[in-house]
Amino acid sequence: MNFDTRWTALRRLSRIHAPLCWQRWLTDRASLTQHLIQASEGHFRVEVVRQGWARPTRSEASALGISFRQLALIREVRLMGKEQTWVYARSVIPASTLTGKERQLNHVGSRSLGSVLFRDPTMKRGPLEISRLSLPEDQSVWARRSKFYLSGKPLLVCEVFLPALEQVNYRP
Ligand SMILES: C=C(O[C@@H]1C=C(C(=O)O)C=C[C@H]1O)C(=O)O
């Protein structure tokens, strides 16, 4: 999945004409994990695709204010509802964020990153950006990203909403 795409600030959502069925998913600022747990009636799990040190994309590095030459902790997961992949998520955590109590972010494992972020009293969330990612066979999907700050230190979370989620009778 190509995450080096053009992102549009949410305030310009009208310019990207996201279909109504996706707008609530794209714009809700509460924990996506909590919504997926409800939508799946508890049949929710996180499948870690990869987690390790790698270079962020130029767009991610720019969003985080770090050099794209600097390694960051990259975590990619599938968020599974009723054994279907509903969301593909990619989080980029700079080494400078993984200090102090934030070192725990490297040990989330198959728990949801959101369960750590939304429990932290220092957590702040930055503005949402929206994009349309191209997939093979002319498919495309809607995605969003935003920065989270724990103890003032940033990480970038990108969430791609996959077609199977559209069939689910639940909206945030
Ligand atoms: C930020 C959240 O955490 C979710 C869980 C993720 C993970 O476990 O890697 C990544 C992105 C999110 O969709 C959330 O629940 O809102």
mmCIF file of C-alpha atoms and ligand atoms in Angstrom:
data_model
loop_
_atom_site.group_PDB
_atom_site.id
_atom_site.type_symbol
_atom_site.label_atom_id
_atom_site.label_comp_id
_atom_site.label_asym_id
_atom_site.label_seq_id
_atom_site.Cartn_x
_atom_site.Cartn_y
_atom_site.Cartn_z
ATOM 1 C CA MET A 1 0.000 0.000 0.000
ATOM 2 C CA ASN A 2 1.574 3.341 -0.990
ATOM 3 C CA PHE A 3 1.463 5.654 2.008
ATOM 4 C CA ASP A 4 3.461 8.379 0.256
ATOM 5 C CA THR A 5 0.341 10.071 -0.997
ATOM 6 C CA ARG A 6 -1.116 13.592 -0.967
ATOM 7 C CA TRP A 7 -3.004 14.393 2.232
ATOM 8 C CA THR A 8 -5.799 16.969 2.463
ATOM 9 C CA ALA A 9 -6.610 18.767 5.699
ATOM 10 C CA LEU A 10 -10.031 17.616 6.970
ATOM 11 C CA ARG A 11 -11.410 21.171 6.915
ATOM 12 C CA ARG A 12 -11.316 20.824 3.129
ATOM 13 C CA LEU A 13 -13.275 17.510 3.191
ATOM 14 C CA SER A 14 -15.840 19.002 0.837
ATOM 15 C CA ARG A 15 -13.109 19.220 -1.789
ATOM 16 C CA ILE A 16 -12.391 15.517 -1.746
ATOM 17 C CA HIS A 17 -16.013 14.388 -1.898
ATOM 18 C CA ALA A 18 -15.655 11.383 0.368
ATOM 19 C CA PRO A 19 -18.860 9.334 0.075
ATOM 20 C CA LEU A 20 -21.253 9.763 3.003
ATOM 21 C CA CYS A 21 -20.751 6.135 4.111
ATOM 22 C CA TRP A 22 -17.063 6.903 4.762
ATOM 23 C CA GLN A 23 -17.307 10.431 6.129
ATOM 24 C CA ARG A 24 -18.176 9.380 9.684
ATOM 25 C CA TRP A 25 -15.290 6.882 9.785
ATOM 26 C CA LEU A 26 -12.894 9.481 8.363
ATOM 27 C CA THR A 27 -13.841 12.313 10.683
ATOM 28 C CA ASP A 28 -14.593 10.723 14.069
ATOM 29 C CA ARG A 29 -11.911 11.606 16.637
ATOM 30 C CA ALA A 30 -12.708 8.981 19.268
ATOM 31 C CA SER A 31 -10.825 5.657 19.434
ATOM 32 C CA LEU A 32 -11.239 3.701 16.222
ATOM 33 C CA THR A 33 -10.552 0.542 18.219
ATOM 34 C CA GLN A 34 -13.596 1.168 20.421
ATOM 35 C CA HIS A 35 -15.795 1.672 17.346
ATOM 36 C CA LEU A 36 -14.505 -1.554 15.773
ATOM 37 C CA ILE A 37 -15.076 -3.497 18.986
ATOM 38 C CA GLN A 38 -18.694 -2.299 18.996
ATOM 39 C CA ALA A 39 -19.142 -2.829 15.253
ATOM 40 C CA SER A 40 -17.787 -6.396 15.541
ATOM 41 C CA GLU A 41 -19.829 -7.157 18.662
ATOM 42 C CA GLY A 42 -16.590 -7.944 20.456
ATOM 43 C CA HIS A 43 -15.114 -10.107 17.681
ATOM 44 C CA PHE A 44 -12.159 -7.764 17.215
ATOM 45 C CA ARG A 45 -8.427 -8.383 17.138
ATOM 46 C CA VAL A 46 -5.213 -6.714 16.041
ATOM 47 C CA GLU A 47 -2.963 -8.667 13.663
ATOM 48 C CA VAL A 48 0.583 -7.255 13.576
ATOM 49 C CA VAL A 49 1.865 -7.355 10.000
ATOM 50 C CA ARG A 50 5.251 -5.860 10.751
ATOM 51 C CA GLN A 51 6.904 -3.824 13.464
ATOM 52 C CA GLY A 52 10.499 -2.617 13.288
ATOM 53 C CA TRP A 53 12.934 0.187 12.625
ATOM 54 C CA ALA A 54 12.762 1.632 9.118
ATOM 55 C CA ARG A 55 12.828 4.949 7.277
ATOM 56 C CA PRO A 56 9.530 6.822 7.170
ATOM 57 C CA THR A 57 8.217 8.107 3.859
ATOM 58 C CA ARG A 58 9.089 11.718 3.048
ATOM 59 C CA SER A 59 5.500 12.689 3.783
ATOM 60 C CA GLU A 60 5.565 10.958 7.188
ATOM 61 C CA ALA A 61 8.947 12.466 8.053
ATOM 62 C CA SER A 62 7.694 15.908 7.087
ATOM 63 C CA ALA A 63 4.535 15.469 9.177
ATOM 64 C CA LEU A 64 6.652 14.457 12.181
ATOM 65 C CA GLY A 65 9.334 17.107 11.619
ATOM 66 C CA ILE A 66 12.114 14.530 11.344
ATOM 67 C CA SER A 67 14.600 13.706 8.585
ATOM 68 C CA PHE A 68 13.405 10.969 6.207
ATOM 69 C CA ARG A 69 16.901 9.535 6.645
ATOM 70 C CA GLN A 70 16.208 8.990 10.360
ATOM 71 C CA LEU A 71 14.990 5.532 11.366
ATOM 72 C CA ALA A 72 11.643 5.378 13.151
ATOM 73 C CA LEU A 73 9.628 2.565 14.677
ATOM 74 C CA ILE A 74 7.111 1.528 12.023
ATOM 75 C CA ARG A 75 4.110 -0.575 13.051
ATOM 76 C CA GLU A 76 1.678 -1.948 10.491
ATOM 77 C CA VAL A 77 -1.390 -3.879 11.578
ATOM 78 C CA ARG A 78 -4.638 -5.273 10.319
ATOM 79 C CA LEU A 79 -7.624 -4.413 12.483
ATOM 80 C CA MET A 80 -9.857 -7.453 12.214
ATOM 81 C CA GLY A 81 -13.597 -7.518 12.777
ATOM 82 C CA LYS A 82 -15.322 -10.924 12.682
ATOM 83 C CA GLU A 83 -12.181 -12.277 11.030
ATOM 84 C CA GLN A 84 -12.362 -9.769 8.174
ATOM 85 C CA THR A 85 -9.728 -7.069 7.650
ATOM 86 C CA TRP A 86 -11.626 -3.848 8.166
ATOM 87 C CA VAL A 87 -8.743 -1.380 8.608
ATOM 88 C CA TYR A 88 -5.055 -1.409 7.698
ATOM 89 C CA ALA A 89 -3.092 0.901 9.987
ATOM 90 C CA ARG A 90 0.489 2.202 9.840
ATOM 91 C CA SER A 91 2.000 4.076 12.758
ATOM 92 C CA VAL A 92 5.336 5.900 12.702
ATOM 93 C CA ILE A 93 7.007 6.559 16.054
ATOM 94 C CA PRO A 94 10.235 8.613 16.131
ATOM 95 C CA ALA A 95 13.054 7.314 18.341
ATOM 96 C CA SER A 96 12.832 10.595 20.275
ATOM 97 C CA THR A 97 9.261 9.693 21.294
ATOM 98 C CA LEU A 98 10.243 6.252 22.609
ATOM 99 C CA THR A 99 11.755 7.581 25.823
ATOM 100 C CA GLY A 100 10.555 7.437 29.414
ATOM 101 C CA LYS A 101 7.090 5.876 29.847
ATOM 102 C CA GLU A 102 6.575 6.060 26.067
ATOM 103 C CA ARG A 103 9.043 3.166 25.649
ATOM 104 C CA GLN A 104 5.927 1.050 26.227
ATOM 105 C CA LEU A 105 4.837 1.940 22.668
ATOM 106 C CA ASN A 106 7.410 -0.560 21.411
ATOM 107 C CA HIS A 107 5.775 -3.337 23.415
ATOM 108 C CA VAL A 108 2.099 -3.017 22.472
ATOM 109 C CA GLY A 109 2.195 -6.384 20.692
ATOM 110 C CA SER A 110 -1.276 -7.563 19.667
ATOM 111 C CA ARG A 111 -3.006 -5.075 21.924
ATOM 112 C CA SER A 112 -4.440 -2.027 20.160
ATOM 113 C CA LEU A 113 -2.141 0.992 20.078
ATOM 114 C CA GLY A 114 -5.294 2.994 20.699
ATOM 115 C CA SER A 115 -5.828 1.221 24.020
ATOM 116 C CA VAL A 116 -2.521 2.789 25.156
ATOM 117 C CA LEU A 117 -3.034 6.194 23.539
ATOM 118 C CA PHE A 118 -6.581 6.876 24.751
ATOM 119 C CA ARG A 119 -5.771 5.756 28.292
ATOM 120 C CA ASP A 120 -2.922 8.267 28.633
ATOM 121 C CA PRO A 121 -4.050 11.473 30.387
ATOM 122 C CA THR A 122 -1.377 13.472 28.522
ATOM 123 C CA MET A 123 -2.665 12.344 25.097
ATOM 124 C CA LYS A 124 -3.447 15.074 22.606
ATOM 125 C CA ARG A 125 -4.571 14.482 19.018
ATOM 126 C CA GLY A 126 -3.696 16.759 16.124
ATOM 127 C CA PRO A 127 -5.865 17.575 13.110
ATOM 128 C CA LEU A 128 -7.019 14.848 10.723
ATOM 129 C CA GLU A 129 -5.837 14.637 7.137
ATOM 130 C CA ILE A 130 -7.605 12.603 4.474
ATOM 131 C CA SER A 131 -6.376 10.845 1.348
ATOM 132 C CA ARG A 132 -7.462 8.396 -1.272
ATOM 133 C CA LEU A 133 -4.980 5.543 -1.701
ATOM 134 C CA SER A 134 -4.706 3.609 -4.938
ATOM 135 C CA LEU A 135 -4.754 -0.187 -4.825
ATOM 136 C CA PRO A 136 -4.047 -2.670 -7.630
ATOM 137 C CA GLU A 137 -6.770 -3.329 -10.260
ATOM 138 C CA ASP A 138 -7.849 0.323 -10.225
ATOM 139 C CA GLN A 139 -9.271 -0.029 -6.708
ATOM 140 C CA SER A 140 -8.931 2.875 -4.296
ATOM 141 C CA VAL A 141 -9.695 3.297 -0.592
ATOM 142 C CA TRP A 142 -10.125 6.178 1.809
ATOM 143 C CA ALA A 143 -7.519 6.838 4.485
ATOM 144 C CA ARG A 144 -6.881 9.301 7.228
ATOM 145 C CA ARG A 145 -3.925 10.172 9.405
ATOM 146 C CA SER A 146 -3.288 12.290 12.452
ATOM 147 C CA LYS A 147 -0.543 12.935 14.942
ATOM 148 C CA PHE A 148 -0.948 11.874 18.543
ATOM 149 C CA TYR A 149 1.140 13.398 21.299
ATOM 150 C CA LEU A 150 2.011 11.623 24.554
ATOM 151 C CA SER A 151 3.839 13.789 27.082
ATOM 152 C CA GLY A 152 4.152 16.248 24.179
ATOM 153 C CA LYS A 153 6.037 13.747 21.988
ATOM 154 C CA PRO A 154 4.556 12.915 18.547
ATOM 155 C CA LEU A 155 3.682 9.769 16.658
ATOM 156 C CA LEU A 156 1.808 9.545 13.374
ATOM 157 C CA VAL A 157 -1.082 7.121 12.886
ATOM 158 C CA CYS A 158 -2.520 6.362 9.475
ATOM 159 C CA GLU A 159 -5.693 4.283 9.059
ATOM 160 C CA VAL A 160 -6.935 2.868 5.767
ATOM 161 C CA PHE A 161 -10.612 1.898 5.642
ATOM 162 C CA LEU A 162 -11.106 -1.259 3.583
ATOM 163 C CA PRO A 163 -14.141 -2.216 1.481
ATOM 164 C CA ALA A 164 -15.334 -4.952 3.896
ATOM 165 C CA LEU A 165 -16.092 -2.254 6.476
ATOM 166 C CA GLU A 166 -18.655 -0.678 4.185
ATOM 167 C CA GLN A 167 -20.924 -3.721 4.554
ATOM 168 C CA VAL A 168 -20.953 -3.439 8.356
ATOM 169 C CA ASN A 169 -24.163 -2.071 9.822
ATOM 170 C CA TYR A 170 -22.451 0.422 12.166
ATOM 171 C CA ARG A 171 -21.365 4.068 11.935
ATOM 172 C CA PRO A 172 -19.299 6.016 14.509
HETATM 173 C C1 LIG B 1 -5.265 5.029 17.346
HETATM 174 C C2 LIG B 1 -5.932 3.912 17.582
HETATM 175 O O1 LIG B 1 -5.289 2.690 17.542
HETATM 176 C C3 LIG B 1 -5.625 1.804 16.510
HETATM 177 C C4 LIG B 1 -4.730 0.654 16.650
HETATM 178 C C5 LIG B 1 -3.538 0.597 15.970
HETATM 179 C C6 LIG B 1 -2.502 -0.443 16.297
HETATM 180 O O2 LIG B 1 -2.771 -1.332 17.165
HETATM 181 O O3 LIG B 1 -1.409 -0.370 15.700
HETATM 182 C C7 LIG B 1 -3.260 1.535 14.967
HETATM 183 C C8 LIG B 1 -4.189 2.467 14.600
HETATM 184 C C9 LIG B 1 -5.482 2.604 15.239
HETATM 185 O O4 LIG B 1 -6.550 2.401 14.393
HETATM 186 C C10 LIG B 1 -7.387 3.906 17.879
HETATM 187 O O5 LIG B 1 -7.893 2.883 18.393
HETATM 188 O O6 LIG B 1 -8.037 4.962 17.620
#
